[in-house]
């Protein structure tokens, strides 16, 4: 078993040459008397792919919603390029370079692929939407082939790729993905992560929350979230040991 420290947040040394894009400080999220996120500190460097692993109920979606602006934290703050996002609405965060691909994809099922993509125009920062669309379709060629198909007729994997492609049309600096593998067969998960690897190679920073360890294939850094707290952190190699993952997921506090 790895000597990774479990049961308390671990600090991962950042390469000093990597610009810090996102920083969370003491983020706490509550719903009534329920504490979903308990004082999380986390940072993402420009160009990185940071993966947050955790079981259902760990607080992953609440944490990502706090960054995207759909969840208001009870305490703590989120900084993007060194500036607090506390007073920034969701649409302002999108315009500033942060885009979330939510769990469940949230496509317009009776609109075509092209029509779903076009909806990103209003939120996008690009001055040449057509050129940007062509670039995105090069990354997701299956969508070009399905351009005139309604979203509800696509396979689960194709729908996930459409959700990611639509998000990319907002030209994000930081792309957040909430459970992109959910409901997909292993072969399809592999294909989705191949496409995400191509997205990362374009210089887009990724923050992915997952239960599926396939995310490790493109990760530069991994954090495990359990009961709303970061309980383990390290490079992806340390989490390929099933015992390490099991202890991080199930270990006692």
mmCIF file of C-alpha atoms in Angstrom:
data_model
loop_
_atom_site.group_PDB
_atom_site.id
_atom_site.type_symbol
_atom_site.label_atom_id
_atom_site.label_comp_id
_atom_site.label_asym_id
_atom_site.label_seq_id
_atom_site.Cartn_x
_atom_site.Cartn_y
_atom_site.Cartn_z
ATOM 1 C CA UNK A 1 0.000 0.000 0.000
ATOM 2 C CA UNK A 2 1.101 3.555 -0.704
ATOM 3 C CA UNK A 3 2.386 5.691 2.135
ATOM 4 C CA UNK A 4 -0.206 8.311 1.193
ATOM 5 C CA UNK A 5 -1.534 10.004 4.294
ATOM 6 C CA UNK A 6 -5.196 9.305 4.870
ATOM 7 C CA UNK A 7 -7.642 10.698 7.381
ATOM 8 C CA UNK A 8 -6.415 14.282 7.102
ATOM 9 C CA UNK A 9 -5.909 16.660 4.199
ATOM 10 C CA UNK A 10 -2.542 16.215 2.530
ATOM 11 C CA UNK A 11 -0.628 19.024 0.924
ATOM 12 C CA UNK A 12 0.696 18.486 -2.583
ATOM 13 C CA UNK A 13 3.670 20.597 -3.548
ATOM 14 C CA UNK A 14 2.887 22.773 -6.548
ATOM 15 C CA UNK A 15 5.374 23.370 -9.327
ATOM 16 C CA UNK A 16 6.379 27.000 -8.878
ATOM 17 C CA UNK A 17 6.238 27.454 -12.651
ATOM 18 C CA UNK A 18 2.506 26.659 -12.718
ATOM 19 C CA UNK A 19 0.245 29.710 -12.406
ATOM 20 C CA UNK A 20 -2.480 29.250 -9.814
ATOM 21 C CA UNK A 21 -5.812 29.636 -11.595
ATOM 22 C CA UNK A 22 -8.303 28.609 -8.907
ATOM 23 C CA UNK A 23 -8.071 28.582 -5.125
ATOM 24 C CA UNK A 24 -10.615 27.505 -2.519
ATOM 25 C CA UNK A 25 -10.071 28.621 1.058
ATOM 26 C CA UNK A 26 -12.061 27.150 3.942
ATOM 27 C CA UNK A 27 -15.159 26.474 1.847
ATOM 28 C CA UNK A 28 -18.077 25.280 3.958
ATOM 29 C CA UNK A 29 -21.501 24.443 2.531
ATOM 30 C CA UNK A 30 -24.584 23.757 4.628
ATOM 31 C CA UNK A 31 -28.199 22.901 3.876
ATOM 32 C CA UNK A 32 -30.174 23.712 6.976
ATOM 33 C CA UNK A 33 -28.537 21.687 9.714
ATOM 34 C CA UNK A 34 -26.691 19.420 7.260
ATOM 35 C CA UNK A 35 -23.028 20.150 6.575
ATOM 36 C CA UNK A 36 -22.178 19.080 3.013
ATOM 37 C CA UNK A 37 -18.681 20.574 2.703
ATOM 38 C CA UNK A 38 -16.449 21.101 5.727
ATOM 39 C CA UNK A 39 -13.733 23.726 5.322
ATOM 40 C CA UNK A 40 -12.166 22.582 2.052
ATOM 41 C CA UNK A 41 -8.900 24.107 0.815
ATOM 42 C CA UNK A 42 -7.965 23.264 -2.775
ATOM 43 C CA UNK A 43 -6.083 24.829 -5.666
ATOM 44 C CA UNK A 44 -5.837 24.242 -9.405
ATOM 45 C CA UNK A 45 -2.909 25.414 -11.492
ATOM 46 C CA UNK A 46 -3.287 26.734 -15.013
ATOM 47 C CA UNK A 47 -3.177 23.878 -17.526
ATOM 48 C CA UNK A 48 -3.665 21.166 -14.914
ATOM 49 C CA UNK A 49 -6.294 18.464 -14.711
ATOM 50 C CA UNK A 50 -7.309 18.107 -11.079
ATOM 51 C CA UNK A 51 -9.625 15.231 -10.160
ATOM 52 C CA UNK A 52 -11.763 15.084 -7.035
ATOM 53 C CA UNK A 53 -12.751 11.487 -6.293
ATOM 54 C CA UNK A 54 -15.409 10.512 -3.821
ATOM 55 C CA UNK A 55 -18.465 8.349 -3.206
ATOM 56 C CA UNK A 56 -22.070 9.506 -3.387
ATOM 57 C CA UNK A 57 -22.845 12.045 -0.701
ATOM 58 C CA UNK A 58 -19.233 13.128 -0.298
ATOM 59 C CA UNK A 59 -20.020 16.749 -1.134
ATOM 60 C CA UNK A 60 -18.509 16.799 -4.629
ATOM 61 C CA UNK A 61 -21.455 18.401 -6.404
ATOM 62 C CA UNK A 62 -21.876 21.016 -3.661
ATOM 63 C CA UNK A 63 -18.196 21.898 -3.972
ATOM 64 C CA UNK A 64 -18.378 22.292 -7.752
ATOM 65 C CA UNK A 65 -21.578 24.325 -7.448
ATOM 66 C CA UNK A 66 -19.775 26.686 -5.095
ATOM 67 C CA UNK A 67 -17.118 27.318 -7.739
ATOM 68 C CA UNK A 68 -19.673 27.735 -10.539
ATOM 69 C CA UNK A 69 -21.858 30.040 -8.459
ATOM 70 C CA UNK A 70 -24.944 27.841 -8.196
ATOM 71 C CA UNK A 71 -24.301 27.154 -4.496
ATOM 72 C CA UNK A 72 -23.628 29.856 -1.909
ATOM 73 C CA UNK A 73 -21.078 28.801 0.732
ATOM 74 C CA UNK A 74 -21.782 29.340 4.409
ATOM 75 C CA UNK A 75 -18.121 30.204 4.929
ATOM 76 C CA UNK A 76 -14.865 30.477 3.006
ATOM 77 C CA UNK A 77 -14.199 31.886 -0.427
ATOM 78 C CA UNK A 78 -13.296 30.975 -3.998
ATOM 79 C CA UNK A 79 -10.618 32.889 -5.895
ATOM 80 C CA UNK A 80 -10.127 32.859 -9.663
ATOM 81 C CA UNK A 81 -6.860 34.383 -10.861
ATOM 82 C CA UNK A 82 -6.461 35.814 -7.383
ATOM 83 C CA UNK A 83 -9.827 37.581 -7.275
ATOM 84 C CA UNK A 84 -12.702 36.635 -5.002
ATOM 85 C CA UNK A 85 -15.812 35.270 -6.710
ATOM 86 C CA UNK A 86 -18.038 35.855 -3.699
ATOM 87 C CA UNK A 87 -20.080 38.600 -5.376
ATOM 88 C CA UNK A 88 -19.980 37.159 -8.880
ATOM 89 C CA UNK A 89 -23.166 35.586 -10.238
ATOM 90 C CA UNK A 90 -23.045 32.367 -12.271
ATOM 91 C CA UNK A 91 -23.343 34.154 -15.612
ATOM 92 C CA UNK A 92 -20.541 36.511 -14.609
ATOM 93 C CA UNK A 93 -18.331 33.555 -13.771
ATOM 94 C CA UNK A 94 -19.049 32.018 -17.186
ATOM 95 C CA UNK A 95 -18.205 35.305 -18.873
ATOM 96 C CA UNK A 96 -15.023 35.402 -16.793
ATOM 97 C CA UNK A 97 -13.864 31.966 -17.943
ATOM 98 C CA UNK A 98 -15.452 29.323 -15.657
ATOM 99 C CA UNK A 99 -17.905 26.808 -17.141
ATOM 100 C CA UNK A 100 -19.571 23.820 -15.476
ATOM 101 C CA UNK A 101 -20.760 20.689 -17.283
ATOM 102 C CA UNK A 102 -23.330 19.495 -14.735
ATOM 103 C CA UNK A 103 -24.228 15.953 -13.829
ATOM 104 C CA UNK A 104 -27.091 14.838 -16.063
ATOM 105 C CA UNK A 105 -25.877 16.900 -19.073
ATOM 106 C CA UNK A 106 -29.009 19.129 -19.159
ATOM 107 C CA UNK A 107 -29.348 19.149 -22.903
ATOM 108 C CA UNK A 108 -32.416 20.322 -24.787
ATOM 109 C CA UNK A 109 -33.472 16.883 -25.961
ATOM 110 C CA UNK A 110 -35.829 18.026 -28.728
ATOM 111 C CA UNK A 111 -33.260 20.362 -30.260
ATOM 112 C CA UNK A 112 -30.635 19.157 -32.718
ATOM 113 C CA UNK A 113 -26.932 18.921 -32.001
ATOM 114 C CA UNK A 114 -26.323 22.177 -33.881
ATOM 115 C CA UNK A 115 -29.173 23.930 -32.081
ATOM 116 C CA UNK A 116 -27.844 22.840 -28.678
ATOM 117 C CA UNK A 117 -24.396 24.122 -29.592
ATOM 118 C CA UNK A 118 -25.770 27.431 -30.833
ATOM 119 C CA UNK A 119 -27.287 28.101 -27.408
ATOM 120 C CA UNK A 120 -23.750 28.640 -26.123
ATOM 121 C CA UNK A 121 -23.404 31.757 -28.266
ATOM 122 C CA UNK A 122 -25.157 33.958 -25.682
ATOM 123 C CA UNK A 123 -22.772 32.940 -22.900
ATOM 124 C CA UNK A 124 -19.630 32.719 -24.981
ATOM 125 C CA UNK A 125 -16.697 35.102 -25.089
ATOM 126 C CA UNK A 126 -15.670 34.389 -28.673
ATOM 127 C CA UNK A 127 -15.931 36.922 -31.494
ATOM 128 C CA UNK A 128 -15.997 34.221 -34.184
ATOM 129 C CA UNK A 129 -18.530 31.639 -33.064
ATOM 130 C CA UNK A 130 -18.504 29.725 -36.333
ATOM 131 C CA UNK A 131 -14.727 29.234 -36.289
ATOM 132 C CA UNK A 132 -14.861 28.178 -32.644
ATOM 133 C CA UNK A 133 -17.658 25.696 -33.441
ATOM 134 C CA UNK A 134 -15.563 24.171 -36.229
ATOM 135 C CA UNK A 135 -12.650 23.796 -33.812
ATOM 136 C CA UNK A 136 -14.834 22.087 -31.211
ATOM 137 C CA UNK A 137 -16.310 19.718 -33.800
ATOM 138 C CA UNK A 138 -12.785 18.699 -34.784
ATOM 139 C CA UNK A 139 -12.340 17.553 -31.187
ATOM 140 C CA UNK A 140 -15.704 15.744 -31.248
ATOM 141 C CA UNK A 141 -16.067 14.487 -34.845
ATOM 142 C CA UNK A 142 -19.018 12.250 -33.969
ATOM 143 C CA UNK A 143 -21.059 15.395 -33.305
ATOM 144 C CA UNK A 144 -20.365 16.710 -36.794
ATOM 145 C CA UNK A 145 -21.745 13.443 -38.171
ATOM 146 C CA UNK A 146 -24.834 13.813 -35.939
ATOM 147 C CA UNK A 147 -25.259 17.563 -36.490
ATOM 148 C CA UNK A 148 -28.897 17.369 -37.605
ATOM 149 C CA UNK A 149 -29.969 14.718 -35.071
ATOM 150 C CA UNK A 150 -32.068 15.625 -32.064
ATOM 151 C CA UNK A 151 -30.194 15.253 -28.795
ATOM 152 C CA UNK A 152 -32.624 12.637 -27.481
ATOM 153 C CA UNK A 153 -31.629 10.321 -30.357
ATOM 154 C CA UNK A 154 -27.939 10.347 -29.399
ATOM 155 C CA UNK A 155 -26.318 7.629 -27.328
ATOM 156 C CA UNK A 156 -25.382 8.396 -23.726
ATOM 157 C CA UNK A 157 -21.756 8.926 -24.681
ATOM 158 C CA UNK A 158 -22.679 11.213 -27.570
ATOM 159 C CA UNK A 159 -24.931 13.252 -25.283
ATOM 160 C CA UNK A 160 -22.070 13.669 -22.816
ATOM 161 C CA UNK A 161 -19.771 14.801 -25.609
ATOM 162 C CA UNK A 162 -22.430 17.275 -26.746
ATOM 163 C CA UNK A 163 -22.661 18.708 -23.230
ATOM 164 C CA UNK A 164 -18.876 19.109 -23.115
ATOM 165 C CA UNK A 165 -18.739 20.601 -26.622
ATOM 166 C CA UNK A 166 -21.433 23.139 -25.734
ATOM 167 C CA UNK A 167 -19.458 24.144 -22.646
ATOM 168 C CA UNK A 168 -16.289 24.562 -24.707
ATOM 169 C CA UNK A 169 -18.067 27.053 -26.950
ATOM 170 C CA UNK A 170 -18.099 29.485 -24.025
ATOM 171 C CA UNK A 171 -14.279 29.472 -24.337
ATOM 172 C CA UNK A 172 -13.574 28.604 -20.705
ATOM 173 C CA UNK A 173 -10.211 28.904 -19.026
ATOM 174 C CA UNK A 174 -11.481 26.446 -16.422
ATOM 175 C CA UNK A 175 -13.838 23.632 -17.419
ATOM 176 C CA UNK A 176 -15.519 21.853 -14.501
ATOM 177 C CA UNK A 177 -17.104 18.440 -15.106
ATOM 178 C CA UNK A 178 -19.455 16.833 -12.601
ATOM 179 C CA UNK A 179 -19.461 13.024 -12.979
ATOM 180 C CA UNK A 180 -18.889 12.882 -16.769
ATOM 181 C CA UNK A 181 -18.799 9.057 -16.704
ATOM 182 C CA UNK A 182 -22.115 8.527 -14.934
ATOM 183 C CA UNK A 183 -24.406 6.060 -16.689
ATOM 184 C CA UNK A 184 -21.865 5.196 -19.379
ATOM 185 C CA UNK A 185 -20.404 1.808 -20.303
ATOM 186 C CA UNK A 186 -16.659 1.374 -19.631
ATOM 187 C CA UNK A 187 -15.756 1.537 -23.338
ATOM 188 C CA UNK A 188 -17.694 4.778 -23.717
ATOM 189 C CA UNK A 189 -16.110 6.232 -20.573
ATOM 190 C CA UNK A 190 -12.694 5.577 -22.102
ATOM 191 C CA UNK A 191 -13.729 7.405 -25.282
ATOM 192 C CA UNK A 192 -15.061 10.402 -23.342
ATOM 193 C CA UNK A 193 -11.799 10.668 -21.418
ATOM 194 C CA UNK A 194 -9.805 10.435 -24.640
ATOM 195 C CA UNK A 195 -11.712 13.491 -25.864
ATOM 196 C CA UNK A 196 -11.100 15.277 -22.550
ATOM 197 C CA UNK A 197 -7.403 14.567 -22.911
ATOM 198 C CA UNK A 198 -7.549 16.320 -26.278
ATOM 199 C CA UNK A 199 -9.334 19.248 -24.623
ATOM 200 C CA UNK A 200 -6.592 19.522 -22.016
ATOM 201 C CA UNK A 201 -3.936 19.487 -24.742
ATOM 202 C CA UNK A 202 -5.536 22.683 -26.068
ATOM 203 C CA UNK A 203 -4.505 24.464 -22.867
ATOM 204 C CA UNK A 204 -7.857 24.351 -21.084
ATOM 205 C CA UNK A 205 -7.651 23.673 -17.352
ATOM 206 C CA UNK A 206 -9.876 20.836 -16.122
ATOM 207 C CA UNK A 207 -11.438 20.176 -12.736
ATOM 208 C CA UNK A 208 -13.285 16.854 -12.695
ATOM 209 C CA UNK A 209 -15.352 15.295 -9.908
ATOM 210 C CA UNK A 210 -15.816 11.561 -10.255
ATOM 211 C CA UNK A 211 -16.423 8.194 -8.656
ATOM 212 C CA UNK A 212 -14.845 6.450 -11.652
ATOM 213 C CA UNK A 213 -11.066 6.040 -11.455
ATOM 214 C CA UNK A 214 -10.821 6.307 -15.250
ATOM 215 C CA UNK A 215 -10.314 10.002 -14.545
ATOM 216 C CA UNK A 216 -6.846 9.143 -13.247
ATOM 217 C CA UNK A 217 -5.699 8.571 -16.831
ATOM 218 C CA UNK A 218 -5.604 12.312 -17.524
ATOM 219 C CA UNK A 219 -5.166 13.688 -13.994
ATOM 220 C CA UNK A 220 -2.180 15.689 -12.838
ATOM 221 C CA UNK A 221 -3.357 15.752 -9.215
ATOM 222 C CA UNK A 222 -6.021 13.892 -7.226
ATOM 223 C CA UNK A 223 -7.976 14.713 -4.085
ATOM 224 C CA UNK A 224 -10.354 12.342 -2.305
ATOM 225 C CA UNK A 225 -13.422 13.898 -0.730
ATOM 226 C CA UNK A 226 -15.283 12.041 2.013
ATOM 227 C CA UNK A 227 -18.021 13.423 4.249
ATOM 228 C CA UNK A 228 -17.344 16.889 2.909
ATOM 229 C CA UNK A 229 -13.613 16.906 3.670
ATOM 230 C CA UNK A 230 -10.473 16.314 1.649
ATOM 231 C CA UNK A 231 -9.024 13.193 3.274
ATOM 232 C CA UNK A 232 -6.256 12.321 0.806
ATOM 233 C CA UNK A 233 -4.281 14.084 -1.907
ATOM 234 C CA UNK A 234 -1.488 13.114 -4.254
ATOM 235 C CA UNK A 235 -0.450 12.314 -7.818
ATOM 236 C CA UNK A 236 -2.695 9.894 -9.752
ATOM 237 C CA UNK A 237 -0.190 7.028 -9.471
ATOM 238 C CA UNK A 238 -0.863 6.809 -5.745
ATOM 239 C CA UNK A 239 -4.541 6.096 -6.326
ATOM 240 C CA UNK A 240 -4.176 3.211 -8.751
ATOM 241 C CA UNK A 241 -3.788 0.874 -5.780
ATOM 242 C CA UNK A 242 -7.285 -0.447 -4.984
ATOM 243 C CA UNK A 243 -6.442 -0.644 -1.273
ATOM 244 C CA UNK A 244 -5.506 3.037 -1.176
ATOM 245 C CA UNK A 245 -8.752 4.048 -2.874
ATOM 246 C CA UNK A 246 -10.797 1.808 -0.578
ATOM 247 C CA UNK A 247 -9.163 3.242 2.522
ATOM 248 C CA UNK A 248 -9.639 6.804 1.292
ATOM 249 C CA UNK A 249 -13.302 6.180 0.473
ATOM 250 C CA UNK A 250 -14.221 4.120 3.519
ATOM 251 C CA UNK A 251 -11.635 4.867 6.198
ATOM 252 C CA UNK A 252 -12.737 6.180 9.548
ATOM 253 C CA UNK A 253 -12.144 9.789 10.539
#
